[in-house]
Tab-separated table of C-alpha atoms in Angstrom:
chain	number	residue	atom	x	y	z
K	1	UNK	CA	61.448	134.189	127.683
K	2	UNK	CA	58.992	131.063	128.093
K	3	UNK	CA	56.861	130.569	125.589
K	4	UNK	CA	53.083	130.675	125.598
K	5	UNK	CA	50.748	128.081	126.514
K	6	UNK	CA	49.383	128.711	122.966
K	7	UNK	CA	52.422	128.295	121.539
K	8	UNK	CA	53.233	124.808	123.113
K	9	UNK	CA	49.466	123.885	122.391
K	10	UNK	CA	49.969	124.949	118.755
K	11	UNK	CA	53.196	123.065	118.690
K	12	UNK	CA	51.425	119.612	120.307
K	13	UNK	CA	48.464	120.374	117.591
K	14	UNK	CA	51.221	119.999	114.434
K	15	UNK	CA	53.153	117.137	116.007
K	16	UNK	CA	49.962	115.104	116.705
K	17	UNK	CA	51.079	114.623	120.307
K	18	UNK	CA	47.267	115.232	122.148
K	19	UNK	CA	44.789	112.215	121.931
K	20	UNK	CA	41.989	112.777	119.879
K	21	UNK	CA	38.535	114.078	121.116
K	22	UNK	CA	41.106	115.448	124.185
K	23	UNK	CA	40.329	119.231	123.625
K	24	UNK	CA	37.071	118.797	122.117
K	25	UNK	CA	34.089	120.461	120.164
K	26	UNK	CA	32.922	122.870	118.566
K	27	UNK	CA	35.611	124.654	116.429
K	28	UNK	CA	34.374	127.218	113.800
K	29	UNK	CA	36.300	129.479	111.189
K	30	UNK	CA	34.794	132.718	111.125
K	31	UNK	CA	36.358	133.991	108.021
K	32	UNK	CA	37.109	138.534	108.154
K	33	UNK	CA	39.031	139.410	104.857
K	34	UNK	CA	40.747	138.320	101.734
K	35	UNK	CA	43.556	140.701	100.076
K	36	UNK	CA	45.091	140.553	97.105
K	37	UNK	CA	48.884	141.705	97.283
K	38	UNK	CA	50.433	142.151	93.695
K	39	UNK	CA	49.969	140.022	91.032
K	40	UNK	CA	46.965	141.747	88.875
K	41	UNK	CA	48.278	140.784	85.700
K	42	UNK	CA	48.017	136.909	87.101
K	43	UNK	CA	44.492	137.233	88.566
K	44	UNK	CA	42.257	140.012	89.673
K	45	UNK	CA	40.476	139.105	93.434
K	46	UNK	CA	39.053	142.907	93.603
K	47	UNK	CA	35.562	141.488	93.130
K	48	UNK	CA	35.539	138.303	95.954
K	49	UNK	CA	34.700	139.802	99.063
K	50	UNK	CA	33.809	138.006	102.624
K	51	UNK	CA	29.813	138.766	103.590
K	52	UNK	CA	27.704	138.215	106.342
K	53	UNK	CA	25.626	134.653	105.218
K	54	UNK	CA	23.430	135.094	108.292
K	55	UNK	CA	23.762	136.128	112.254
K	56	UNK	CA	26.607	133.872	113.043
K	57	UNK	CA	28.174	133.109	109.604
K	58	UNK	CA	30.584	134.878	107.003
K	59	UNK	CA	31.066	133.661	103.705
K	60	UNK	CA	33.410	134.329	100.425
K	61	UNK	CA	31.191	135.328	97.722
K	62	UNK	CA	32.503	136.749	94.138
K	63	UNK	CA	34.306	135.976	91.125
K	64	UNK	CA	37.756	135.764	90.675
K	65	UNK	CA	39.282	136.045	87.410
K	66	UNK	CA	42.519	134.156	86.556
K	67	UNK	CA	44.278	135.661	83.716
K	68	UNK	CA	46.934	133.045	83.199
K	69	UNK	CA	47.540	129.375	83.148
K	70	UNK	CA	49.121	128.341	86.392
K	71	UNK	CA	51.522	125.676	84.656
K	72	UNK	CA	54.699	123.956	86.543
K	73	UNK	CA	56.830	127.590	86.163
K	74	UNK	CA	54.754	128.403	89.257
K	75	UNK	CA	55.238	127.412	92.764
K	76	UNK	CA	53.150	127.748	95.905
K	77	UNK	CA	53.641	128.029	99.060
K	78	UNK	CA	51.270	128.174	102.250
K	79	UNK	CA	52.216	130.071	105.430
K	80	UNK	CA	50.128	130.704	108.722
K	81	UNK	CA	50.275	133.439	111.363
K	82	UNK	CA	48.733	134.184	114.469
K	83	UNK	CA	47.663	137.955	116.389
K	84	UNK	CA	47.668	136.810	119.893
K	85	UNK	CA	46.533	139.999	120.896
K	86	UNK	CA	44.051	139.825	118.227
K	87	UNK	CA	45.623	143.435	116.957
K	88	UNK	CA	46.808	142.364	114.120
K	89	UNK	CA	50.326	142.268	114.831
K	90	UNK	CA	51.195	138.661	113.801
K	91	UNK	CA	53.684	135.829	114.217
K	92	UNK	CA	54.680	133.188	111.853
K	93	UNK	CA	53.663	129.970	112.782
K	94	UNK	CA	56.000	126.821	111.637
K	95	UNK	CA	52.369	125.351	110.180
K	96	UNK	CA	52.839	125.444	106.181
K	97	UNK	CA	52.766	123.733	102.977
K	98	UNK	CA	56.286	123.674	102.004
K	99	UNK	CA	57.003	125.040	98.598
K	100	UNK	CA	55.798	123.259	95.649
K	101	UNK	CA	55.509	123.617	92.007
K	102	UNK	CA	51.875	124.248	91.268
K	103	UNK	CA	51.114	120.892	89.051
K	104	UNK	CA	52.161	119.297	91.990
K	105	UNK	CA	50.246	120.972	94.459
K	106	UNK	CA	47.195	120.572	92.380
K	107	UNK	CA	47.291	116.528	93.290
K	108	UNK	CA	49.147	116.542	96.944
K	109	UNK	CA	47.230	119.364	98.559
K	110	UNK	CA	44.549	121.179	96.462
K	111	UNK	CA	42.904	117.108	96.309
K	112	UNK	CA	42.818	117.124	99.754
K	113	UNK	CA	41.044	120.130	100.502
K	114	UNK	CA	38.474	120.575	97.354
K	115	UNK	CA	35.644	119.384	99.180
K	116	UNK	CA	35.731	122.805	101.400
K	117	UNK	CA	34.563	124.680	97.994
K	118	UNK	CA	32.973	121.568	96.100
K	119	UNK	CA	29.379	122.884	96.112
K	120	UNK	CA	29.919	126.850	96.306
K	121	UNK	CA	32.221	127.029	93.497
K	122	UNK	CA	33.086	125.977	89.532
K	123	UNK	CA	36.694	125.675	90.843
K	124	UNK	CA	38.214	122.462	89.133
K	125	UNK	CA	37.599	119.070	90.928
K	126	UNK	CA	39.983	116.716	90.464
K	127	UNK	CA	38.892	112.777	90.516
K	128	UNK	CA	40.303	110.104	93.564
K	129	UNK	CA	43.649	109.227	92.251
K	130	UNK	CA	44.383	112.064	90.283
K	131	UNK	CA	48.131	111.584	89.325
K	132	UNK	CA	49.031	114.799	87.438
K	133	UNK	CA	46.661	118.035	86.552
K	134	UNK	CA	48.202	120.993	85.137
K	135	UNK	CA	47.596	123.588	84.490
K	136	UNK	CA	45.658	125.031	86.393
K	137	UNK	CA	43.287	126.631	84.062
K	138	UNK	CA	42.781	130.477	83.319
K	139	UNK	CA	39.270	131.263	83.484
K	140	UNK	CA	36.325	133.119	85.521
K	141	UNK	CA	35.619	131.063	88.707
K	142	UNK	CA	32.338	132.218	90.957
K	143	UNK	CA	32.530	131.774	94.776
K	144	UNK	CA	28.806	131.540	95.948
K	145	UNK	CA	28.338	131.649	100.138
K	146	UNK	CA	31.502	129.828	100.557
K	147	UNK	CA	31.458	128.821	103.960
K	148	UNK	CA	34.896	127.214	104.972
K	149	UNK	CA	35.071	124.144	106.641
K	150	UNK	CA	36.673	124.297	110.466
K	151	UNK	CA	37.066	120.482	110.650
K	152	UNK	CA	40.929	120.252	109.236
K	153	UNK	CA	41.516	122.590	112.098
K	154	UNK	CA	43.439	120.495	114.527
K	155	UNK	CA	41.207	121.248	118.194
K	156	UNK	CA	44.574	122.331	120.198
K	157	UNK	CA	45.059	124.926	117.672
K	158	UNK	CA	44.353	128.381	119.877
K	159	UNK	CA	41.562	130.747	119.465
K	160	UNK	CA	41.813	133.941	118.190
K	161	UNK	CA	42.937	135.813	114.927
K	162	UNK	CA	44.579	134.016	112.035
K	163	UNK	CA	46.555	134.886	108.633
K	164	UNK	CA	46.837	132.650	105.872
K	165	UNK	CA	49.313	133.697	103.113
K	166	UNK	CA	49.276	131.649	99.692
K	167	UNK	CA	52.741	132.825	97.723
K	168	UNK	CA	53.016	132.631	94.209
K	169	UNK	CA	56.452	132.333	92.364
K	170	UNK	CA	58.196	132.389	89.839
K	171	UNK	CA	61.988	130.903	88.934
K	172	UNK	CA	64.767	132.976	90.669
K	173	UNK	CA	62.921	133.360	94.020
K	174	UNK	CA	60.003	135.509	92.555
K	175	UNK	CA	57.225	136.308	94.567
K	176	UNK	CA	54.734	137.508	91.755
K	177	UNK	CA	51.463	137.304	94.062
K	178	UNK	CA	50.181	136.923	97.206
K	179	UNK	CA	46.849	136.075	98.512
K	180	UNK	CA	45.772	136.568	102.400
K	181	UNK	CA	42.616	135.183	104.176
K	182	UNK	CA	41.849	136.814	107.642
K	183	UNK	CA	39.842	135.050	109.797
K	184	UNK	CA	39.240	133.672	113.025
K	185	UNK	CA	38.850	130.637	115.141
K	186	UNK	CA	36.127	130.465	117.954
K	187	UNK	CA	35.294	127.211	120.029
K	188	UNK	CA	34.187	126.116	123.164
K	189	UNK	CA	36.706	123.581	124.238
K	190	UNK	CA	35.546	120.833	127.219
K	191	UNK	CA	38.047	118.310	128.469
K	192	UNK	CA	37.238	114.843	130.026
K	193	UNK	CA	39.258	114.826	133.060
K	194	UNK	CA	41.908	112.029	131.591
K	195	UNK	CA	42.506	114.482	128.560
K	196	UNK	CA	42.353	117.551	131.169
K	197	UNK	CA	45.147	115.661	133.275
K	198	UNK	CA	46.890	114.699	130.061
K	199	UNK	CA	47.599	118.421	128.547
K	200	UNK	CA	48.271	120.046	131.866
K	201	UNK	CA	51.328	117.144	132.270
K	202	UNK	CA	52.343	118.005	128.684
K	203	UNK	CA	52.426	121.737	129.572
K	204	UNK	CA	54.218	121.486	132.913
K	205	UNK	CA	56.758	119.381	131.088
K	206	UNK	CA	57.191	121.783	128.431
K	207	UNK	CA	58.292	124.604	130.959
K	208	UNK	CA	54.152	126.530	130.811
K	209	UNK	CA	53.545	125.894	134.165
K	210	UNK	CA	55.970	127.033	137.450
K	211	UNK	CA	58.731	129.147	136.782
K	212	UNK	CA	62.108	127.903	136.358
K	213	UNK	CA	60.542	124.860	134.427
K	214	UNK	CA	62.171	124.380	131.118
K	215	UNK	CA	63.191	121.056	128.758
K	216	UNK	CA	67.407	121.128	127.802
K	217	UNK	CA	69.398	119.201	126.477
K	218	UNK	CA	68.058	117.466	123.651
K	219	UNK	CA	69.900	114.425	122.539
K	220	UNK	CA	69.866	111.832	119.853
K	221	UNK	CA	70.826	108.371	120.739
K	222	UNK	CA	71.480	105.992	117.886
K	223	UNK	CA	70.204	102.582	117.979
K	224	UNK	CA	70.287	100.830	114.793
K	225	UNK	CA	70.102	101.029	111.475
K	226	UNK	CA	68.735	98.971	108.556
K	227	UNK	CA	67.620	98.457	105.152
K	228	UNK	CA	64.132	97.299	103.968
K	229	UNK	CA	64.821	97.268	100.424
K	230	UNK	CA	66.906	98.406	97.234
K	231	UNK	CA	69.875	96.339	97.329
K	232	UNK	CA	70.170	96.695	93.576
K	233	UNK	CA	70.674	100.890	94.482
K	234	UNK	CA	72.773	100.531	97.479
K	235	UNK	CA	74.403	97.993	99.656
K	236	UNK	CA	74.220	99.554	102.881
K	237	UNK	CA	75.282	95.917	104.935
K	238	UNK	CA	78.597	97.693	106.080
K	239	UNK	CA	76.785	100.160	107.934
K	240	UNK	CA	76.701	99.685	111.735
K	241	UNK	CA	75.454	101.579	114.877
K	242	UNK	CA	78.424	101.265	117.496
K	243	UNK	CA	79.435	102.009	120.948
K	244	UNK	CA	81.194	105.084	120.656
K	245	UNK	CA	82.313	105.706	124.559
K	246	UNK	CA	79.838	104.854	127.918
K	247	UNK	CA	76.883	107.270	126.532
K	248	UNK	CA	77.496	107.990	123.155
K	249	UNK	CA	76.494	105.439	120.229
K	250	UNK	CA	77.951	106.114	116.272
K	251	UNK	CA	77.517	105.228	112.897
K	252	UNK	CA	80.247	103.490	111.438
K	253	UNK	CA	80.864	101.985	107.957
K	254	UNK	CA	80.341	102.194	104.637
K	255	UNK	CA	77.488	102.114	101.979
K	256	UNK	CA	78.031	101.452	98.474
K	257	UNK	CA	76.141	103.505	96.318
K	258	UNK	CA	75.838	101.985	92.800
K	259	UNK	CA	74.216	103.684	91.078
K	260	UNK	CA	73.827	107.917	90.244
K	261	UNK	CA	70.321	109.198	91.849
K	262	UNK	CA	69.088	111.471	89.287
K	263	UNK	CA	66.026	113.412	89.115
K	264	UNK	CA	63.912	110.334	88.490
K	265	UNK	CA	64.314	109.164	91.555
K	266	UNK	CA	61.667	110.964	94.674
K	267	UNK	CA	62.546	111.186	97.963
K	268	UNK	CA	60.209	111.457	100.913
K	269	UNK	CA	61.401	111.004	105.008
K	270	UNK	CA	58.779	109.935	107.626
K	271	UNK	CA	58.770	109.467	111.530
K	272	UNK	CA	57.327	107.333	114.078
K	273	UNK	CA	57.263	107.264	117.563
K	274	UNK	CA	56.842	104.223	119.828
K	275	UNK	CA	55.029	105.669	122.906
K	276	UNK	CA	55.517	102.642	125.285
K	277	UNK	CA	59.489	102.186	123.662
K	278	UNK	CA	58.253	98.340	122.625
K	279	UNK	CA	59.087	99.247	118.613
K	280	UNK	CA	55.577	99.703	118.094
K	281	UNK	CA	55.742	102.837	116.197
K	282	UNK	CA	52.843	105.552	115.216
K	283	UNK	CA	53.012	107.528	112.397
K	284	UNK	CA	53.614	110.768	113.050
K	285	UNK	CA	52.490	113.869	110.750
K	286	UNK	CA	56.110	115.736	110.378
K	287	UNK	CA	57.384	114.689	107.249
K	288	UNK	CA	59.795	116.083	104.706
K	289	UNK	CA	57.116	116.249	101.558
K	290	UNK	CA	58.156	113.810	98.581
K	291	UNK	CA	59.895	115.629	96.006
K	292	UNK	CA	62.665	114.667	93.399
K	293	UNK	CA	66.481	113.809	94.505
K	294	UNK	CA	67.929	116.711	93.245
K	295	UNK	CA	64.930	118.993	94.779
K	296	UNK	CA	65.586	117.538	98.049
K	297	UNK	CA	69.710	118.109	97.519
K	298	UNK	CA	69.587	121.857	97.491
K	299	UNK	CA	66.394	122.627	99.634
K	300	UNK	CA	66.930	119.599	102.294
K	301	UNK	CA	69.740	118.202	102.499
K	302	UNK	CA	71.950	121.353	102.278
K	303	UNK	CA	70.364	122.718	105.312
K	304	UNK	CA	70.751	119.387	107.557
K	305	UNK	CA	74.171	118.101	106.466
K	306	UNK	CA	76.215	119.995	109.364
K	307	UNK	CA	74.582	116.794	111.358
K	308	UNK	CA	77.005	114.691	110.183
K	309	UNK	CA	80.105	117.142	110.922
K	310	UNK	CA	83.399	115.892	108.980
K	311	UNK	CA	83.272	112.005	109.912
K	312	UNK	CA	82.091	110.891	106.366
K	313	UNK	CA	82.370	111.950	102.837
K	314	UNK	CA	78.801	111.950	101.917
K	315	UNK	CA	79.106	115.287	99.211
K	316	UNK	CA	78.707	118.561	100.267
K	317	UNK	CA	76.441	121.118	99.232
K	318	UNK	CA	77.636	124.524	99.488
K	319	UNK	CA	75.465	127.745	100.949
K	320	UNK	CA	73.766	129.418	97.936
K	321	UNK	CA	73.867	126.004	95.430
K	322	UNK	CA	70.651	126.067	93.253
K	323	UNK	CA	71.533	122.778	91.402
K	324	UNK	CA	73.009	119.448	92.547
K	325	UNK	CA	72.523	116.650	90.745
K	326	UNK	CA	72.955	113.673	90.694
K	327	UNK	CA	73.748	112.130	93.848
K	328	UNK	CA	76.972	110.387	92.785
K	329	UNK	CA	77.347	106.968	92.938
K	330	UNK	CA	80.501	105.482	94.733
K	331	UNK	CA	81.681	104.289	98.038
K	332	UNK	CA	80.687	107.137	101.164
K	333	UNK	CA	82.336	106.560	104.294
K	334	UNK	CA	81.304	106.927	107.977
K	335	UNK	CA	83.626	106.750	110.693
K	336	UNK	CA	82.622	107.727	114.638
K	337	UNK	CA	79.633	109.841	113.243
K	338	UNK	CA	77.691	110.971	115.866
K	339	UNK	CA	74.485	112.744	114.484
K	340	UNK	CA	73.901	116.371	115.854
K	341	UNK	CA	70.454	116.322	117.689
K	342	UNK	CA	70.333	119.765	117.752
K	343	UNK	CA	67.721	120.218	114.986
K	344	UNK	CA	65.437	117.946	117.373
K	345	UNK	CA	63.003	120.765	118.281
K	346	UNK	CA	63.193	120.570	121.906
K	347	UNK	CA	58.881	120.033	122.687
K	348	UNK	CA	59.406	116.656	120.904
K	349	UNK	CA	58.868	114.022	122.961
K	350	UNK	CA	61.638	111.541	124.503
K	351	UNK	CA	61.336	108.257	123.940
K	352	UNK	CA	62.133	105.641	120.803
K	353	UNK	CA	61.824	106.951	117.361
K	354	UNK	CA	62.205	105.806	113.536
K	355	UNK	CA	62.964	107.154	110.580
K	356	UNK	CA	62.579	105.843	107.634
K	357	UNK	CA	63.613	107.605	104.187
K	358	UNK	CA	62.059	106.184	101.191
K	359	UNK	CA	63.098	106.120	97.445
K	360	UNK	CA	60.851	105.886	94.553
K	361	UNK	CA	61.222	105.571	91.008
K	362	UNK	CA	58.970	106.650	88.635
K	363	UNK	CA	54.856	105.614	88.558
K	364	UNK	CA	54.857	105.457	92.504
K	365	UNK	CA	57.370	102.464	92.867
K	366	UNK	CA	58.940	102.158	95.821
K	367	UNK	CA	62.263	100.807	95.319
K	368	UNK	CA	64.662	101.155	98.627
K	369	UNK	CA	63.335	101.972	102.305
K	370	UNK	CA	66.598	103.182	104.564
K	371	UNK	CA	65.084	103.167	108.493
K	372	UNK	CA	67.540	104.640	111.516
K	373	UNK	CA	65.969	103.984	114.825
K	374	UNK	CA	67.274	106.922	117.726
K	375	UNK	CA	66.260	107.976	120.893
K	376	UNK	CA	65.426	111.550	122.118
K	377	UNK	CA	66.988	111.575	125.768
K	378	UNK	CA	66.862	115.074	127.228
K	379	UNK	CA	67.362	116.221	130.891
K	380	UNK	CA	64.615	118.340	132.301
K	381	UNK	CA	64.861	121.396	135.046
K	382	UNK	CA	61.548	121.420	137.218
């Protein structure tokens, strides 16, 4: 089965792909419902409900009580899903906010997004620069004609009904609350004829158009590999990118880890995409989040290390682990390792591509940047 237009357009809105202003104007958040699903001894939401403000607008209005400090034992999480048919029979959507632990959240996302509620609430406002804030207090907190704010709704994103799900957990997996906001997303949506032109290329290519159209064959090229900084952490000098046979390039080497990456040392992994191939690379908004080494051992790494099949002896983290750490210091090994493109979602666009992982010590210091340039080659079907 193809998928949707929607779908595609939904994808191009999350990886950024669309120029901006190309599907413009005009998008509003009509919000329906909140529900509260379990939790009452945490917080009671029986008394916020969603009102008419005036003809065209809904608001939240109410008071919430939180019972309990929301301290780092709780984690959040933020999932979207979409009722195409607007029946309320929804679909998860791969736009989230991964897992966090609440103090955490507070000054990577909540910061972000205050300014939504900053003037129809007493909800806490944290201050530009905010490095830690927890916990999050127990208290009464008044929502007065809340009227969300559309504009950190990407314009691709389709029209139409929408779930948002904030979990709330506990250690072991818990999920001791959940919060869901119903609402929906009207525009009208004009396109200049270059940005008309644009996403009807972008959805031929992605199989929307013609039948028998489809994208295959997704394949990661390797073309180099260096190190910025952090030679005092790792010597990573041996490490080459090879010819491997006519069409297939490997990494080959070894790097010298010296010393044990504890859970003092962050983690976060960026990409970039050079549009015109000329290593003049774009940010791009797919990211694995920063979080601590041994964080990222058990919820990243375990999931992604069948890319490197058995050609090294970087450790391995087996199915169900829910502690590794440290990352052992010593001598890893690669030898012919060709990296596994299959995780390489198969809508991302071909072309020349960095990566670039980045290691910080504690109070934000940046101490070793690892970048691994690829290409995305894939055959198409038309």
């Amino acid at each position: 089965m193809k998928p949707s237009v929607s779908t595609l357009l939904a994808f191009t809105s999350i990886l950024g792909w669309l120029p901006s202003g190309s599907c413009l104007s005009r998008v509003n958040m009509q919000m329906e419902r909140i529900e509260q699903i379990g939790g009452e001894e945490i917080a009671d939401f029986s008394k916020v409900r969603v009102r008419k403000y005036n003809r065209t607008v809904f608001a939240l209005d109410g008071t919430l009580d939180l019972h309990k400090d929301l301290d780092a034992s709780y984690e959040f999480s933020v999932r979207v899903a979409y009722s195409t048919m607007g029946n309320n029979q929804f679909n998860e959507y791969p736009m989230k906010v991964p897992r966090k632990k609440a103090c955490q959240f507070m000054v990577e996302e909540y910061a972000d997004f205050q300014y939504m509620w900053a003037n129809s609430s007493n909800l806490p406002q944290l201050a530009k620069g905010t490095k830690q804030y927890c916990p999050f207090p127990k208290g009464a907190y008044w929502l007065r004609n809340l009227v969300p704010d559309a504009s950190f709704i990407p314009p691709v994103v389709p029209a139409g009904l929408w779930r948002m799900t904030w979990e709330f957990l506990r250690p072991s997996d818990v999920v001791v609350m959940q919060l869901r906001f119903f609402y929906r997303i009207t525009k009208g949506i004009t396109m200049q004829p270059f940005a008309a032109a644009t996403v009807l290329a972008f959805i031929s290519v992605l199989g929307c158009l013609p039948p028998g159209s489809s994208s295959e064959q997704v394949r990661m090229q390797l073309e180099r590999f260096e190190q910025v900084s952090g030679v005092e952490i790792a010597d990573c000098s041996k490490l080459r990118v090879r010819k491997y046979n006519r069409t297939v390039f490997a990494l080959d080497g070894t790097i010298n880890l010296l010393v044990d990456l504890d859970s003092s040392y962050e983690v976060t992994v960026k990409v970039a995409y050079s549009s015109l191939g000329n290593n003049q690379f774009n940010e791009y908004p797919m990211k694995v989040p920063r979080k601590s080494m041994c964080e990222l051992m058990v919820d990243d790494y375990a999931d992604y290390q069948y890319i490197f099949g058995d050609s090294t002896n970087l450790p391995y983290v087996a199915e169900g682990t829910k502690e590794f750490c440290p990352f052992p210091k010593g001598e890893y090994f690669f030898k012919d390792t060709v990296l596994n493109g299959s995780f390489i979602p198969s809508v991302v666009p071909a072309g020349l591509w960095r990566m670039s992982v980045l290691f910080f010590h504690p109070s934000d210091v940046e101490v070793m940047v690892l970048r691994i340039y690829y290409r995305v080659i894939k055959g198409m079907g038309m």
